Coordinates of C-alpha atoms and ligand atoms in Angstrom, one line a residue:
Chain C
M128 CA 0.6 -1.4 34.3
D129 CA 4.0 -2.9 33.7
T130 CA 5.3 -3.9 30.6
A131 CA 4.8 -7.7 30.9
L132 CA 1.4 -7.2 31.6
L133 CA 0.8 -4.9 28.6
E134 CA 2.4 -7.3 26.2
Q135 CA 0.2 -10.0 27.5
H136 CA -2.8 -7.9 26.8
F137 CA -1.6 -6.9 23.4
N138 CA -1.0 -10.5 22.3
E139 CA -4.3 -11.6 23.5
K140 CA -5.8 -8.8 21.1
I141 CA -3.5 -10.2 18.1
D142 CA -4.7 -13.5 18.8
Q143 CA -8.4 -12.4 18.8
D144 CA -7.8 -10.4 15.8
I145 CA -8.5 -7.2 17.5
R146 CA -6.9 -4.5 15.5
I147 CA -4.0 -2.4 17.1
E148 CA -4.7 1.4 16.7
P149 CA -2.2 4.2 16.8
K150 CA -2.4 5.4 20.5
D151 CA -3.0 1.6 21.9
W152 CA 0.1 0.2 23.7
M153 CA 2.6 -1.8 21.5
P154 CA 5.9 -3.6 22.0
D155 CA 8.7 -1.3 20.4
H156 CA 9.7 -4.1 18.1
Y157 CA 6.2 -4.3 16.6
R158 CA 6.2 -0.6 15.9
K159 CA 9.8 -0.6 14.4
T160 CA 8.8 -3.6 12.1
L161 CA 5.5 -1.9 11.1
I162 CA 7.6 1.5 10.4
R163 CA 10.1 -0.4 8.3
Q164 CA 7.4 -2.5 6.1
I165 CA 4.8 0.3 5.5
S166 CA 7.6 2.9 4.8
Q167 CA 9.3 0.4 2.5
H168 CA 5.8 -0.1 0.8
A169 CA 5.1 3.8 0.5
H170 CA 8.6 4.2 -1.1
S171 CA 7.9 1.3 -3.5
E172 CA 4.5 3.0 -4.5
I173 CA 6.4 6.4 -5.1
V174 CA 9.6 4.9 -7.1
G175 CA 7.1 2.6 -8.8
M176 CA 6.0 5.7 -10.7
L177 CA 9.1 6.4 -12.5
P178 CA 9.2 3.6 -14.8
E179 CA 6.0 4.2 -16.2
A180 CA 6.0 7.8 -16.1
N181 CA 8.7 6.9 -18.9
W182 CA 6.1 5.9 -21.2
I183 CA 3.3 8.6 -20.6
T184 CA 4.2 11.0 -23.4
R185 CA 4.8 7.9 -25.7
A186 CA 1.7 5.9 -25.1
P187 CA 0.5 4.7 -28.7
S188 CA -3.0 6.2 -28.1
L189 CA -5.1 8.8 -26.1
R190 CA -7.0 5.7 -24.5
R191 CA -3.6 4.1 -23.3
K192 CA -2.2 7.6 -22.3
A193 CA -5.2 8.4 -20.2
A194 CA -4.9 5.0 -18.4
A195 CA -1.2 5.1 -17.7
L196 CA -1.6 8.7 -16.3
A197 CA -4.5 7.5 -14.0
K198 CA -2.4 4.8 -12.9
V199 CA 0.6 6.6 -12.3
Q200 CA -1.6 9.2 -10.5
D201 CA -2.9 6.0 -8.4
E202 CA 0.4 5.0 -7.7
A203 CA 1.2 8.3 -6.1
G204 CA -2.0 8.1 -4.0
H205 CA -1.0 4.6 -2.7
G206 CA 2.5 6.0 -1.6
L207 CA 0.4 9.1 0.3
Y208 CA -2.2 6.8 1.9
L209 CA 0.8 4.6 3.1
Y210 CA 3.1 7.3 4.4
S211 CA 0.1 8.6 6.6
A212 CA -0.6 5.2 8.0
C213 CA 3.3 5.2 8.6
E214 CA 3.3 8.7 10.5
T215 CA 0.6 7.4 13.0
L216 CA 3.5 5.3 14.4
G217 CA 4.8 8.5 15.5
V218 CA 7.7 9.1 12.6
D219 CA 8.0 12.3 10.5
R220 CA 7.4 12.1 6.6
D221 CA 10.4 14.3 6.3
D222 CA 12.3 11.6 7.8
L223 CA 11.1 8.8 5.8
F224 CA 11.9 10.9 2.9
A225 CA 15.5 11.3 3.9
D226 CA 15.8 7.6 4.3
L227 CA 14.8 6.8 0.9
H228 CA 17.3 9.6 -0.5
S229 CA 20.2 8.4 1.4
G230 CA 19.7 4.8 0.6
K231 CA 19.1 3.6 4.1
A232 CA 15.5 2.6 3.4
K233 CA 14.8 -0.1 0.8
Y234 CA 11.8 -0.3 -1.6
S235 CA 11.0 -3.2 -3.8
S236 CA 13.7 -4.3 -6.1
I237 CA 11.5 -4.6 -9.4
F238 CA 11.7 -0.7 -9.8
N239 CA 15.1 -0.8 -10.5
Y240 CA 14.5 -2.3 -14.0
P241 CA 14.1 -0.3 -17.0
T242 CA 11.3 0.0 -19.1
L243 CA 12.7 -0.8 -22.7
T244 CA 9.5 -0.9 -24.9
W245 CA 5.9 0.0 -24.5
A246 CA 5.4 -3.9 -24.2
D247 CA 6.9 -3.3 -20.6
M248 CA 3.7 -1.1 -19.7
G249 CA 1.7 -4.3 -20.4
A250 CA 4.1 -6.6 -18.7
I251 CA 4.1 -4.4 -15.7
G252 CA 0.6 -3.8 -15.2
W253 CA -0.2 -7.6 -15.5
L254 CA 2.8 -9.1 -13.7
V255 CA 4.1 -6.4 -11.4
D256 CA 0.6 -5.1 -10.1
G257 CA -0.3 -8.6 -10.3
A258 CA 2.1 -9.6 -7.8
A259 CA 1.5 -6.6 -5.9
I260 CA -2.2 -7.6 -5.6
M261 CA -1.2 -11.0 -4.2
N262 CA 1.0 -9.5 -1.6
Q263 CA -1.5 -6.8 -0.6
V264 CA -4.8 -8.8 -0.4
P265 CA -3.9 -10.4 2.9
L266 CA -2.4 -7.2 4.1
C267 CA -6.1 -6.0 4.3
R268 CA -6.3 -8.0 7.3
A269 CA -3.1 -6.7 8.9
S270 CA -3.5 -6.4 12.5
Y271 CA -2.2 -2.7 12.4
G272 CA -5.5 -0.6 11.8
P273 CA -4.0 2.4 10.0
Y274 CA -2.2 -0.1 7.6
A275 CA -4.9 -2.5 7.0
R276 CA -7.4 0.5 6.0
A277 CA -4.7 1.8 3.7
M278 CA -4.6 -1.4 2.0
V279 CA -8.4 -1.6 1.7
R280 CA -8.2 1.6 -0.5
V281 CA -4.9 0.3 -2.4
C282 CA -6.5 -3.0 -3.3
K283 CA -9.7 -1.5 -4.7
E284 CA -7.5 0.7 -7.1
E285 CA -5.1 -2.0 -8.0
S286 CA -7.5 -4.2 -9.9
F287 CA -7.8 -1.8 -13.0
H288 CA -3.9 -1.8 -13.3
Q289 CA -3.3 -5.1 -13.8
R290 CA -6.4 -5.2 -16.2
Q291 CA -5.0 -2.6 -18.3
G292 CA -1.7 -4.0 -18.3
Y293 CA -3.1 -7.5 -19.5
E294 CA -5.4 -5.7 -22.3
I295 CA -2.0 -4.2 -23.6
M296 CA -0.3 -7.5 -23.8
L297 CA -3.8 -9.0 -25.4
T298 CA -3.5 -6.1 -27.9
L299 CA 0.2 -6.8 -28.7
C300 CA -0.3 -10.6 -28.9
N301 CA -3.2 -10.3 -31.6
G302 CA -1.1 -7.9 -33.4
S303 CA 1.6 -8.3 -35.9
D304 CA 4.7 -10.9 -35.5
E305 CA 6.7 -7.9 -34.5
Q306 CA 4.2 -6.9 -31.8
K307 CA 4.1 -10.7 -30.4
K308 CA 7.6 -10.7 -30.2
M309 CA 7.7 -7.6 -28.2
A310 CA 5.1 -8.8 -25.8
Q311 CA 7.2 -12.1 -25.4
D312 CA 10.5 -10.2 -24.9
A313 CA 9.1 -8.0 -22.0
L314 CA 7.5 -11.3 -20.3
N315 CA 10.9 -12.7 -20.7
R316 CA 12.6 -9.9 -18.7
W317 CA 9.7 -9.1 -16.3
W318 CA 8.9 -12.9 -15.2
W319 CA 11.8 -13.5 -13.0
P320 CA 11.9 -10.2 -11.2
S321 CA 8.4 -10.2 -10.5
L322 CA 8.8 -14.0 -8.7
M323 CA 11.7 -11.8 -6.8
M324 CA 9.0 -9.3 -5.7
F325 CA 7.5 -11.8 -3.1
G326 CA 11.1 -11.7 -1.2
P327 CA 13.4 -14.4 0.1
T328 CA 12.4 -17.8 0.2
D329 CA 10.9 -18.7 3.8
K330 CA 14.1 -20.0 5.4
D331 CA 16.2 -16.8 4.2
S332 CA 13.4 -14.3 5.4
K333 CA 14.3 -13.1 8.5
H334 CA 11.1 -11.3 9.4
T335 CA 8.4 -13.5 8.2
E336 CA 8.0 -15.7 11.4
Q337 CA 7.5 -12.7 13.8
S338 CA 5.4 -10.9 11.3
M339 CA 3.1 -13.9 11.0
R340 CA 3.0 -14.1 14.9
W341 CA 2.0 -10.7 14.9
R342 CA -0.6 -11.1 12.1
I343 CA 0.9 -8.3 10.0
K344 CA 1.4 -10.9 7.4
R345 CA -0.8 -13.9 7.0
F346 CA 1.1 -15.9 4.3
T347 CA 4.9 -16.6 3.6
N348 CA 6.6 -15.3 0.7
D349 CA 6.9 -18.7 -0.6
E350 CA 3.2 -19.2 -0.3
L351 CA 2.3 -16.0 -2.0
R352 CA 4.8 -16.9 -4.9
Q353 CA 3.5 -20.2 -5.5
K354 CA 0.0 -18.5 -5.8
F355 CA 1.2 -16.2 -8.1
V356 CA 3.0 -18.6 -10.4
D357 CA -0.4 -20.8 -10.2
V358 CA -2.7 -18.0 -11.3
T359 CA -0.3 -16.6 -13.9
V360 CA 0.7 -19.3 -16.1
P361 CA -2.8 -19.9 -17.4
Q362 CA -2.8 -16.2 -18.1
A363 CA 0.3 -16.5 -20.2
E364 CA -1.1 -19.4 -21.8
L365 CA -4.2 -17.6 -22.9
L366 CA -2.0 -14.8 -24.6
G367 CA -0.1 -17.7 -26.3
L368 CA 3.1 -16.7 -24.8
T369 CA 5.8 -18.6 -23.4
V370 CA 6.9 -18.2 -19.5
P371 CA 10.7 -18.2 -19.8
D372 CA 11.4 -21.2 -17.2
K373 CA 12.2 -24.5 -18.6
D374 CA 11.6 -26.5 -15.4
L375 CA 7.9 -24.9 -15.4
K376 CA 5.5 -27.9 -14.9
W377 CA 2.1 -28.8 -13.6
N378 CA 2.6 -31.1 -10.7
E379 CA -0.5 -33.2 -10.3
E380 CA 0.4 -34.5 -6.9
R381 CA 0.9 -31.1 -5.5
G382 CA -2.0 -29.2 -7.2
H383 CA 0.6 -26.8 -7.9
Y384 CA 3.2 -25.6 -10.7
D385 CA 6.7 -26.6 -10.1
F386 CA 9.0 -23.8 -11.1
G387 CA 12.7 -23.3 -11.3
E388 CA 15.1 -21.7 -9.0
I389 CA 15.3 -18.1 -8.8
D390 CA 18.6 -16.4 -9.2
W391 CA 19.0 -14.8 -5.8
K392 CA 22.3 -13.6 -6.6
E393 CA 20.9 -11.1 -8.9
F394 CA 17.9 -10.3 -6.2
F395 CA 20.5 -9.4 -3.3
N396 CA 22.7 -7.7 -5.9
V397 CA 19.7 -5.4 -7.0
I398 CA 18.3 -5.0 -3.5
S399 CA 22.0 -3.7 -2.4
G400 CA 22.1 -0.8 -5.2
N401 CA 23.6 -2.6 -8.0
G402 CA 20.4 -3.1 -10.2
P403 CA 20.3 -1.6 -13.5
C404 CA 18.5 1.8 -12.6
N405 CA 19.1 2.1 -8.8
K406 CA 21.0 5.1 -9.1
Q407 CA 18.9 6.9 -11.8
R408 CA 15.6 6.0 -9.5
I409 CA 17.2 7.6 -6.3
E410 CA 18.5 10.6 -8.4
A411 CA 15.0 11.3 -9.9
R412 CA 13.6 11.2 -6.3
K413 CA 16.3 13.4 -5.0
S414 CA 16.0 16.1 -7.8
A415 CA 12.3 16.3 -7.2
W416 CA 12.6 16.8 -3.6
D417 CA 15.5 19.3 -4.0
N418 CA 14.0 21.3 -6.9
G419 CA 10.5 21.2 -5.3
A420 CA 11.9 22.9 -2.0
W421 CA 11.2 26.2 -3.3
V422 CA 7.5 25.4 -3.9
R423 CA 7.0 24.0 -0.3
E424 CA 8.8 27.3 0.9
A425 CA 6.4 29.5 -1.1
A426 CA 3.6 27.8 0.3
N427 CA 4.4 28.3 3.7
A428 CA 5.2 31.8 3.2
H429 CA 1.8 32.5 1.6
A430 CA 0.0 30.4 4.3
E431 CA 1.8 32.7 6.9
K432 CA 0.8 36.1 4.9
K433 CA -2.8 35.0 4.8
A434 CA -2.8 33.8 8.3
K435 CA -1.5 37.1 9.5
R436 CA -4.1 39.1 7.2
K437 CA -6.7 37.0 8.7
A438 CA -5.6 37.9 12.4
A439 CA -5.2 41.5 11.5
Chain H
M275 CA 11.0 29.2 6.8
N276 CA 12.1 25.6 6.6
K277 CA 9.5 24.3 8.6
N278 CA 7.3 21.0 7.4
W279 CA 3.9 21.3 6.3
P280 CA 1.6 20.4 9.1
L281 CA -0.5 17.1 9.0
W282 CA -4.4 17.4 8.3
E283 CA -6.9 14.7 9.1
V284 CA -9.3 14.3 6.2
F285 CA -13.0 13.7 6.7
I286 CA -15.2 12.8 3.7
R287 CA -19.0 12.7 3.0
S288 CA -19.3 10.1 0.4
K289 CA -22.8 11.1 -0.8
A290 CA -25.5 13.5 0.4
G291 CA -27.4 12.0 3.7
L292 CA -24.4 10.3 5.2
N293 CA -22.1 11.9 7.7
H294 CA -18.4 12.9 7.0
K295 CA -16.0 9.7 7.8
H296 CA -12.5 9.9 8.6
V297 CA -10.4 8.5 5.6
G298 CA -6.6 9.5 6.5
S299 CA -4.5 12.2 6.8
L300 CA -2.1 14.4 4.5
H301 CA 0.3 17.2 4.7
A302 CA -0.5 20.9 3.5
A303 CA 0.6 24.2 4.1
D304 CA -2.9 25.6 4.9
A305 CA -6.4 24.6 5.0
D306 CA -7.2 25.5 1.4
M307 CA -4.5 23.5 0.2
A308 CA -5.4 20.7 2.6
I309 CA -8.8 20.4 0.9
Q310 CA -7.3 20.5 -2.6
N311 CA -4.8 17.9 -1.9
A312 CA -7.6 15.8 -0.3
R313 CA -9.8 15.9 -3.4
D314 CA -6.8 14.4 -5.4
V315 CA -5.5 12.1 -3.1
Y316 CA -9.1 10.7 -1.5
T317 CA -11.7 11.2 -4.0
R318 CA -10.0 10.1 -7.5
R319 CA -13.3 7.9 -8.0
N320 CA -16.1 9.5 -6.8
E321 CA -15.7 8.8 -3.3
G322 CA -16.9 11.9 -1.9
V323 CA -19.2 15.0 -2.1
S324 CA -18.1 17.0 0.8
I325 CA -14.6 17.4 2.3
W326 CA -13.7 18.4 5.9
V327 CA -9.9 18.9 7.0
V328 CA -8.9 19.5 10.8
E329 CA -5.1 20.2 11.6
S330 CA -4.3 17.1 13.4
T331 CA -2.9 18.8 16.5
N332 CA -6.4 20.3 17.1
I333 CA -8.0 17.0 17.5
A334 CA -8.5 15.8 21.2
A335 CA -8.8 12.3 21.9
S336 CA -9.6 9.8 24.5
D337 CA -6.6 7.8 25.9
P338 CA -6.8 3.9 25.1
A339 CA -5.4 3.4 28.6
D340 CA -8.9 4.6 30.1
S341 CA -11.1 2.6 28.0
D342 CA -12.2 0.6 31.4
Q343 CA -13.6 3.5 33.0
M344 CA -14.9 4.9 30.0
Y345 CA -16.7 2.2 28.4
E346 CA -16.9 -0.6 31.1
P347 CA -20.1 0.9 32.8
A348 CA -22.4 1.0 29.7
K349 CA -21.6 -2.8 29.3
D350 CA -23.8 -4.1 32.3
K351 CA -26.7 -1.7 31.7
V352 CA -28.6 -4.3 29.3
Y353 CA -31.8 -2.6 30.6
R354 CA -30.9 0.3 28.0
H355 CA -31.9 -1.8 25.1
P356 CA -35.6 -3.0 24.1
T357 CA -34.8 -6.6 24.2
F358 CA -34.3 -6.5 28.0
Y359 CA -38.1 -6.2 28.4
N360 CA -40.3 -9.4 28.1
L361 CA -43.6 -8.8 26.6
P362 CA -46.0 -11.3 25.1
D363 CA -45.7 -12.4 21.6
E364 CA -49.3 -11.4 20.8
L365 CA -48.4 -7.9 21.5
K366 CA -48.0 -6.1 18.1
H367 CA -46.8 -2.7 16.9
M368 CA -44.1 -2.3 19.6
Ligands
FE2_8 FE1 0.0 0.6 -6.4
FE2_9 FE1 -0.5 -0.4 -9.2

């Protein structure tokens, strides 16, 4: 079959919402787009463990510690589901790691901000996992089968992440003045980076149009961001906290909140490697990889020895 | 020595009485480790009571390009289904 015909067949499947599976023919550009998006997503889950791992040993109670540990472990799982989905497209996991470590591959800019206080654990669960859920739910219907199936697993697990975060915020807000201040401070610092998680505005997003055509994405960045603001503002009110945006206002006519301009200079600055923690995050990943090399080698040696003994 | 851990496909029985179902894949040095890793990656919330792992290279699969000749012939054989046969409504227990 010639390429034009194959492509036509592929497009028909996309239009009919028939999932594309690993061995099916797909355009090169579709494959590349998926590899970029899925690996970025996997890297984000893995790097996303770092800011929170920072607080596991300092959680204020055993209950909180168990939840934090379970959440961080889930994020590792999410990364692994996604790496394995990505590998079905014909890439090697070690190459994906190499791209992360060299800075060639990107991950979500949000994880380049520091977690300064315990309240940050609340704000991250509530806002960062909340924004992630908003992004991820439509991806459960992405046109590429292995990606969609990985996202179904991820979404099932995310809900507790957001709820435990909100519960932390709620507890702080019902606590002493100092605790409430801490919660407000965390909201102040995490609000804008959370809005940036949806990516550049539609007019600046170079991948959106093609990804929507291929039904990898179902909503644009701005649509999802608006949805996030609309559901999150009332949640902040319930906590008695103030969203740090003087332009935030309910717009009766639109049926949505209007909100202020995002500092895109900051966004692109962090994305390009100059956020407060970019270096630290990549260093942590690299040293985990390098210091774990002997474990990987030892496991191989052990497996070989066992196989030999079995054969003898 | 520095070879990558091979890829394993993971199948999980979610409860007794159900069949094992493919859930994804992972890397491990050998089968024992693959089962251990599968437990950590795919059954953190009681999703399984039994795990199978198969090294991915050992799976033989049909080619999607052959789909037509493989599955098309079954499509027009409606007489393989019970609803194909015209029987009176009065007929019971059939
Ligand atoms: Fe996650
Ligand atoms: Fe999460």
